[in-house]
Coordinates of C-alpha atoms and ligand atoms in Angstrom, one line a residue:
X25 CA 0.0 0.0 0.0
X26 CA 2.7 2.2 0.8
X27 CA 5.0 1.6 -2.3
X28 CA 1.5 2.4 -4.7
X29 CA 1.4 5.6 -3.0
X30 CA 5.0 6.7 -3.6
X31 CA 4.5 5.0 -7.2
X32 CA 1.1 7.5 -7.8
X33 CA 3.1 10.3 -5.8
X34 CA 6.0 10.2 -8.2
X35 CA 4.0 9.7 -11.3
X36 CA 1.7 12.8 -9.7
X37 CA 4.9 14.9 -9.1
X38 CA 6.1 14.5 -13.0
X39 CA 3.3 14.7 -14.2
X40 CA 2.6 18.4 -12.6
X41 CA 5.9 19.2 -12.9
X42 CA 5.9 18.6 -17.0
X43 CA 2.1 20.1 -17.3
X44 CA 2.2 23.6 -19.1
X45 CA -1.1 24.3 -19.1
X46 CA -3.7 25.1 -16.3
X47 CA -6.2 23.2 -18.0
X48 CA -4.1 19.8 -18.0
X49 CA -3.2 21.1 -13.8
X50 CA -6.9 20.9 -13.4
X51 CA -7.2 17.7 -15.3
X52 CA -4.0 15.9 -13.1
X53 CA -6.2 17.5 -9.5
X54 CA -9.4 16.0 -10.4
X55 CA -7.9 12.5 -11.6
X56 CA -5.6 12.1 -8.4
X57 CA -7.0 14.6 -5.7
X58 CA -10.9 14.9 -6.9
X59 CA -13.8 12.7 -5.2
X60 CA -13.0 9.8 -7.7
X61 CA -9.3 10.5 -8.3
X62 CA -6.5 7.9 -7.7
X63 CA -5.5 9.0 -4.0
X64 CA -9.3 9.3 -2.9
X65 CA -9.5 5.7 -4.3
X66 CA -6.3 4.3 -2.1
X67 CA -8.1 6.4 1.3
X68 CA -11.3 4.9 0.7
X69 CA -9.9 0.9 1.0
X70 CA -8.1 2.1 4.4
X71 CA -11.1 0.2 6.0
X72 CA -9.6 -2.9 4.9
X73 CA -6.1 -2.4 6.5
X74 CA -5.2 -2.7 10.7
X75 CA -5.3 -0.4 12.9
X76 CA -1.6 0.2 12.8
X77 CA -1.5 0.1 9.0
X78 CA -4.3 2.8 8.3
X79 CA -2.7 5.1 10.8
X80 CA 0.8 5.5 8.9
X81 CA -0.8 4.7 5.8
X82 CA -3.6 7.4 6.5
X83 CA -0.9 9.7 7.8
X84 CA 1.3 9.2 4.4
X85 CA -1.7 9.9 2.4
X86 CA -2.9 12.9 3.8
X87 CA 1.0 14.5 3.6
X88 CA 1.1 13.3 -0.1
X89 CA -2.4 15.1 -0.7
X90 CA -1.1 18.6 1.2
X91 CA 2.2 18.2 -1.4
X92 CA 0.4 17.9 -4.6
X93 CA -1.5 20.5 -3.6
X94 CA 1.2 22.7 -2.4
X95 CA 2.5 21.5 -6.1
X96 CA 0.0 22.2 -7.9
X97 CA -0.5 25.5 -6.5
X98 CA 3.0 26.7 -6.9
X99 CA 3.6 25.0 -10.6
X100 CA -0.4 27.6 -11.2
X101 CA 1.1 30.2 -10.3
X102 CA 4.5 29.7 -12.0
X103 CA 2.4 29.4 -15.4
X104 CA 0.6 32.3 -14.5
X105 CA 3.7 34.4 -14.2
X106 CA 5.0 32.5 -17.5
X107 CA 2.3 34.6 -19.4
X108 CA 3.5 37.7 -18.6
X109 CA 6.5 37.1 -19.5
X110 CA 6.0 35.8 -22.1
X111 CA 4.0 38.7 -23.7
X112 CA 6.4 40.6 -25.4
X113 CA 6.6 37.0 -28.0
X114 CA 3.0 36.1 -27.7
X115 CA 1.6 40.0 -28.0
X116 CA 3.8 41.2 -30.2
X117 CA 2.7 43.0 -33.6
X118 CA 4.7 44.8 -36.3
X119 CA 3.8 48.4 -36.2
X120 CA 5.6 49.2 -39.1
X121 CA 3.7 46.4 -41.2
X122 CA 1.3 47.6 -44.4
X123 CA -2.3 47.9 -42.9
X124 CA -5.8 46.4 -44.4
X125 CA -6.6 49.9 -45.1
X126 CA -10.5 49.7 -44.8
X127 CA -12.5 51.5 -47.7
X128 CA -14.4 54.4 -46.5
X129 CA -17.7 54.8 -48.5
X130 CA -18.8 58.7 -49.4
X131 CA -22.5 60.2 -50.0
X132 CA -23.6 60.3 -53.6
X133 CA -22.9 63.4 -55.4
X134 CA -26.4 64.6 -55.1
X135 CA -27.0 63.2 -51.5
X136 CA -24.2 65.3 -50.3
X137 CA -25.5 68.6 -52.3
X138 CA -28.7 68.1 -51.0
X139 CA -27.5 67.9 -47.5
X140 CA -25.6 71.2 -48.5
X141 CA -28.8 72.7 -49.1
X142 CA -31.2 71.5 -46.2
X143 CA -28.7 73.4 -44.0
X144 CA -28.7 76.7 -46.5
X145 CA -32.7 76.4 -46.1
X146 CA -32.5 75.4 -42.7
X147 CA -30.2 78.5 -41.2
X148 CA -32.8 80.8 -43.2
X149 CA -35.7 79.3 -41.0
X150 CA -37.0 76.6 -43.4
X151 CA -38.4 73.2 -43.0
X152 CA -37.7 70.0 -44.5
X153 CA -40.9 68.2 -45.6
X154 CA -41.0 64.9 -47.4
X155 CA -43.2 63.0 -49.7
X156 CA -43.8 59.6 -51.2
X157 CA -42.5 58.4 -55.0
X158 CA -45.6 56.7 -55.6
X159 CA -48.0 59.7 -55.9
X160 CA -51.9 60.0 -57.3
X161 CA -53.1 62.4 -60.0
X162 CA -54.4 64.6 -57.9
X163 CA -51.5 65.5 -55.9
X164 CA -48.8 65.4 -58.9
X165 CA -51.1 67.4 -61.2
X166 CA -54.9 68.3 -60.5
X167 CA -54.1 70.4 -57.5
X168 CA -51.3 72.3 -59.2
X169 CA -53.3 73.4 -61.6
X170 CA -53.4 71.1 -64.3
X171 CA -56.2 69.5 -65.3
X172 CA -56.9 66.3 -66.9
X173 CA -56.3 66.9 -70.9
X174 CA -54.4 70.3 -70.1
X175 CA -51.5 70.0 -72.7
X176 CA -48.9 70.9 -69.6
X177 CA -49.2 67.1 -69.0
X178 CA -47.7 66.5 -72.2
X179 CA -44.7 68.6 -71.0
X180 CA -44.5 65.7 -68.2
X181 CA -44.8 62.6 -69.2
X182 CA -44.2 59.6 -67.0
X183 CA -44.8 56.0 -65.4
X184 CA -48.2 54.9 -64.4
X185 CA -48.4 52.2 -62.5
X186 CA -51.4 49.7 -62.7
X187 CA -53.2 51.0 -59.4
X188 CA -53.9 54.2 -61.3
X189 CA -51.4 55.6 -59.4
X190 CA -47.6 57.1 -61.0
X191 CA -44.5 57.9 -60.6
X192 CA -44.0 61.9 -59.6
X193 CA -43.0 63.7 -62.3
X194 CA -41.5 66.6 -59.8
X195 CA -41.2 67.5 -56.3
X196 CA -43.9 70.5 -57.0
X197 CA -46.1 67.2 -55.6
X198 CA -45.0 68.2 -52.3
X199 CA -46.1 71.6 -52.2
X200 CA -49.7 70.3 -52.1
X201 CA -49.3 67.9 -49.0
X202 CA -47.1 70.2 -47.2
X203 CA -50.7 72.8 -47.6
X204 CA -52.7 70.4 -46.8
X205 CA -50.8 69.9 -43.2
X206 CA -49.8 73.3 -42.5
X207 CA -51.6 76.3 -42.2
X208 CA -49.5 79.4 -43.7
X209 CA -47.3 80.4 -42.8
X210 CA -45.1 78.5 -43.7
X211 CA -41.5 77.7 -45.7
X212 CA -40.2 74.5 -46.3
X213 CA -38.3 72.6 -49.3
X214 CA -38.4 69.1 -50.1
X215 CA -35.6 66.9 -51.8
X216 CA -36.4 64.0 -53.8
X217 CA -36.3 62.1 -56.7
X218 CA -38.8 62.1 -59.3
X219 CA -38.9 60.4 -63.1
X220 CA -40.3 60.8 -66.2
X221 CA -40.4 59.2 -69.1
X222 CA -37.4 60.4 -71.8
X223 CA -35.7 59.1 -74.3
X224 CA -32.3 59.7 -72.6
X225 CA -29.6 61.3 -73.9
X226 CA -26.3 63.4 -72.1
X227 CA -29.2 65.8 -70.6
X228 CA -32.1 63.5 -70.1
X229 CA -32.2 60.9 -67.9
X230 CA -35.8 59.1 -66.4
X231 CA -34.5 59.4 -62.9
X232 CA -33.1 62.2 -61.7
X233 CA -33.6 64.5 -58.2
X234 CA -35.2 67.9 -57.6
X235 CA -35.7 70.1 -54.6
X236 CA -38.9 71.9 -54.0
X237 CA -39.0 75.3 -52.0
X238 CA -42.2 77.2 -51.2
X239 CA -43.1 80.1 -48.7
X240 CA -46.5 81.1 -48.4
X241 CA -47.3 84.0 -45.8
X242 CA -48.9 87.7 -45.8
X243 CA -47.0 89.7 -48.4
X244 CA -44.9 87.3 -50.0
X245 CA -44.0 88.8 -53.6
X246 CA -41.0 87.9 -56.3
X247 CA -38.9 90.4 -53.5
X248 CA -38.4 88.0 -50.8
X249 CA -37.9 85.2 -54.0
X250 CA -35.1 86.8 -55.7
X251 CA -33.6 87.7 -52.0
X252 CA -34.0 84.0 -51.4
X253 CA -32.5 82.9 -54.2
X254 CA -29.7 85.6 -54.3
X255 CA -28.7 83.8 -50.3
X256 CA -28.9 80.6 -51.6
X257 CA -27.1 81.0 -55.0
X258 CA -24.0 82.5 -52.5
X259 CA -24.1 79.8 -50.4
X260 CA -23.8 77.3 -52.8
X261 CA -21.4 79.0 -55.0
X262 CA -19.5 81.1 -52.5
X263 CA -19.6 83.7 -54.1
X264 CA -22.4 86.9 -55.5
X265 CA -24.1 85.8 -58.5
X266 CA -25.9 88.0 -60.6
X267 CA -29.4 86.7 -61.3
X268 CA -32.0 88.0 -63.8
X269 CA -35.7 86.6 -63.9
X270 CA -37.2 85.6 -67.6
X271 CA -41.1 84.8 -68.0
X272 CA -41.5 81.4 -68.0
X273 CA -44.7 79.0 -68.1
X274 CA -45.7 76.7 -65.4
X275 CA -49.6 76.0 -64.7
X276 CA -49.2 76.4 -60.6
X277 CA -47.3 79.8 -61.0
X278 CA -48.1 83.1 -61.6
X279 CA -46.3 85.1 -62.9
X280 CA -44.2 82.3 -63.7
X281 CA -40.2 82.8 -64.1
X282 CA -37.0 81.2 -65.9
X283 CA -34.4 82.1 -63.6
X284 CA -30.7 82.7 -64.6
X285 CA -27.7 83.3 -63.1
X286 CA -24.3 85.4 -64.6
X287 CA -22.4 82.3 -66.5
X288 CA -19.9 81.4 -63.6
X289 CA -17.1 80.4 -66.3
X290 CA -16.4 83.7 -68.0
X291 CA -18.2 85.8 -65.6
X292 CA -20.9 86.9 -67.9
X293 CA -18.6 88.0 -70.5
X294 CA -19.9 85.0 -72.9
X295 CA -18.5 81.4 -73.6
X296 CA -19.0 78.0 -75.2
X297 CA -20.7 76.8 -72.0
X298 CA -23.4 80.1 -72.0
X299 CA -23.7 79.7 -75.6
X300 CA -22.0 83.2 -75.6
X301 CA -25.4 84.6 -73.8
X302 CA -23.3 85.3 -70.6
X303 CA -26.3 83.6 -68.7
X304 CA -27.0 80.0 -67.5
X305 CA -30.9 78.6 -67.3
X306 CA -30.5 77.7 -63.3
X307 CA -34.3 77.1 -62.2
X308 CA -38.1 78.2 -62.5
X309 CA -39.8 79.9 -60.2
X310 CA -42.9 82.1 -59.5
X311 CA -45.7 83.3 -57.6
X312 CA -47.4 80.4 -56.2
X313 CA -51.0 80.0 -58.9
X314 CA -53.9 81.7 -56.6
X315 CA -56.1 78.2 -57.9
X316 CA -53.3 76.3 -56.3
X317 CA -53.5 78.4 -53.0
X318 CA -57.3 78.3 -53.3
X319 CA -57.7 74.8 -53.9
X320 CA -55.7 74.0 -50.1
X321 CA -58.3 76.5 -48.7
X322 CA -55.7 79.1 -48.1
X323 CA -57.4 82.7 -48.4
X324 CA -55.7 84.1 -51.5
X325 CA -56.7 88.2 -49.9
X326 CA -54.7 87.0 -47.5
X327 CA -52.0 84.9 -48.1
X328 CA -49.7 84.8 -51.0
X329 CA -46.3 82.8 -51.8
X330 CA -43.4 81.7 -53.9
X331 CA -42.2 78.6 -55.6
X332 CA -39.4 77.6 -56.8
X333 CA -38.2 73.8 -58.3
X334 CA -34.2 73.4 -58.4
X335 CA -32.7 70.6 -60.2
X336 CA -30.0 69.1 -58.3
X337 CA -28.3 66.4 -61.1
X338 CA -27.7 70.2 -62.8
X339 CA -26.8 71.9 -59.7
X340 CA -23.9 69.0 -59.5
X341 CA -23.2 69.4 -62.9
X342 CA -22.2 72.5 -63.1
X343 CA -20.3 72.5 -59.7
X344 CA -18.1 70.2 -61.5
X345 CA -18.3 70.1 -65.3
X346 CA -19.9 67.1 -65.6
X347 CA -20.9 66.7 -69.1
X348 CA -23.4 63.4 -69.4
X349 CA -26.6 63.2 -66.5
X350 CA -26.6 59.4 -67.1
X351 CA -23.6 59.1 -65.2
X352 CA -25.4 59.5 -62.0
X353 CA -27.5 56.1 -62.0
X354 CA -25.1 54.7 -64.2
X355 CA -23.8 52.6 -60.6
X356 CA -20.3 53.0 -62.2
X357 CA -18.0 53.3 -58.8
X358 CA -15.0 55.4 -60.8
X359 CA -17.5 57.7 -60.8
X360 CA -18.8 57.9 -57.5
X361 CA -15.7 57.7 -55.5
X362 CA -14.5 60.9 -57.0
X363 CA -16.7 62.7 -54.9
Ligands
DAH410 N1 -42.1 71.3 -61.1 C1 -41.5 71.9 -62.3 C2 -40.9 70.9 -63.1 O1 -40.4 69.9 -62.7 C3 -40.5 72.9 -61.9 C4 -41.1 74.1 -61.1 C5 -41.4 75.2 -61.8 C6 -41.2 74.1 -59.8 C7 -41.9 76.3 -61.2 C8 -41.8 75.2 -59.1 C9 -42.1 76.3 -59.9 O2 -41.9 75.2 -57.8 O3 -42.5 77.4 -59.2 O4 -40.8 71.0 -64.3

């Protein structure tokens, strides 16, 4: 009995000593100190031995079980420490080495005007109102102004859907369901993108983005548009730009206006790009249609207000000479990432 406890003391004591793990130290406790390990085993059959025998034999036992524990104990710590100092192999990283650089995205071209113009709007008091792609008749055309069979429609065509419904043609959509919220008065624009249907060429395309601005309130007149638009147009181009208004046709305006702005390449002076006019078509505008006004309940006597409908794909176009509007939903990354 006593020679198979030095035996499964000595085999114990290598076996700690070669163990370089604290998972294996747990493994060698449990199979020779735990309820069912080897030296438990050798205590339990004690009852079987004389008095004399279990005494010394008890005795030995209990020693050998305080030294593999001591062991055990120590050799834990020892591979704790061996961690540590170990770290500066186990941790250690090449500073100098190439990284995975990780591709940063960037807002669309025409996302990140558009966010350029909320906060023009914004700082000058305006809201940001949104509304849906999917609009009805009424809202796109009836209560601008146009009628069923009015020939402005022709001007607009696009893609109706089979729930009677369509595609809007422009943003001007959300004029009507901003009035039909909001009592005057009020001042708000509203981004979006709106389609038609074109045959597409370099300056056609059937999807492209628009912002809408309105301001309806007592007094409102083509003063507080151009002033407006003059803020906005210096803003965006940092810069003063010279503006001029030209009569222009649009059923929910009245008067209605072309608006132009000083050709920003030869400063007015006349070039290829302004067709040597020294002015550049920007956006129209006008005096918000009294029908339009009427139709949302809005006491005309009272109220009056402004429009205007800015294209952003040729806001972004001219910022940076880009000569083809297809390239925007063309998904082509060399062109986004320039941006
Ligand atoms: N909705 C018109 C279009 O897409 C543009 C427009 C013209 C908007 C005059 C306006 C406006 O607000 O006053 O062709």
């Amino acid at each position: 009995m006593k020679d198979k406890l030095n035996t499964l003391k000595q085999e114990a004591i290598e076996k700690i000593n070669s163990s370089n793990s604290k998972d294996e130290l747990n493994l060698i406790r449990i199979n020779y100190l735990g309820k069912k390990g080897d030296l438990t085993a050798i205590l339990k059959t004690l009852g079987s031995c004389t008095p004399e025998e279990r005494a010394e034999i008890g005795k030995l036992a209990n020693i050998t079980k305080q030294e593999l524990e001591g062991l055990i104990e120590e050799k834990n710590k020892a591979l704790d420490k061996a961690v540590f100092d170990n770290l500066k192999e186990t941790e250690w990283i090449d500073i100098t080495a190439p990284s995975n650089k990780v591709k940063v995205g960037n807002a669309h071209s025409i996302t990140q005007i558009q966010y350029e113009l909320e906060d023009i709007f914004k700082s000058m008091g305006f809201s940001i109102f949104e509304g849906p792609e999917m609009e009805d008749d009424y809202h796109n055309f009836e209560a601008l102004n146009i009628p069923k069979d009015h020939p402005a429609r022709d001007m607009q065509d696009t893609f109706w859907l089979d729930n009677g419904n369509l595609l809007r043609t422009h943003t001007s959509s959300v004029q009507v369901r901003t009035m039909e919220k909001i009592k005057p008065p009020l001042q708000g624009i509203s981004p979006g993108r709106v389609f038609r249907y074109e045959a597409t060429d370099a300056s056609h395309e059937n999807t492209f983005y628009q912002v809408e601005g309105l301001m309806v309130g007592k007094d409102i007149s083509v003063a507080n548009l151009i002033y407006v638009m003059k803020v906005l147009l210096k803003e965006i181009f940092k810069r003063d730009v010279k503006i001029r208004l030209r009569p222009g046709f649009f059923p929910f305006v009245e008067p209605g206006f072309e608006l132009d702005i000083n050709c920003l390449i030869c400063n007015g002076k006349g070039c290829s790009v302004c067709k040597h006019s020294g002015w550049v078509e920007l956006l129209p505008c006008g005096l918000i249609h009294p029908n339009v006004l009427k139709m949302q309940s809005i006491d005309t006597e009272k109220y009056s207000g402004f429009a205007f409908g800015l294209g952003l794909n040729r806001l972004v176009m001219m910022r940076y000479g880009i000569d083809d509007i297809r390239h925007f939903m063309a998904g082509d990354i060399r062109f986004l990432e320039q941006f």
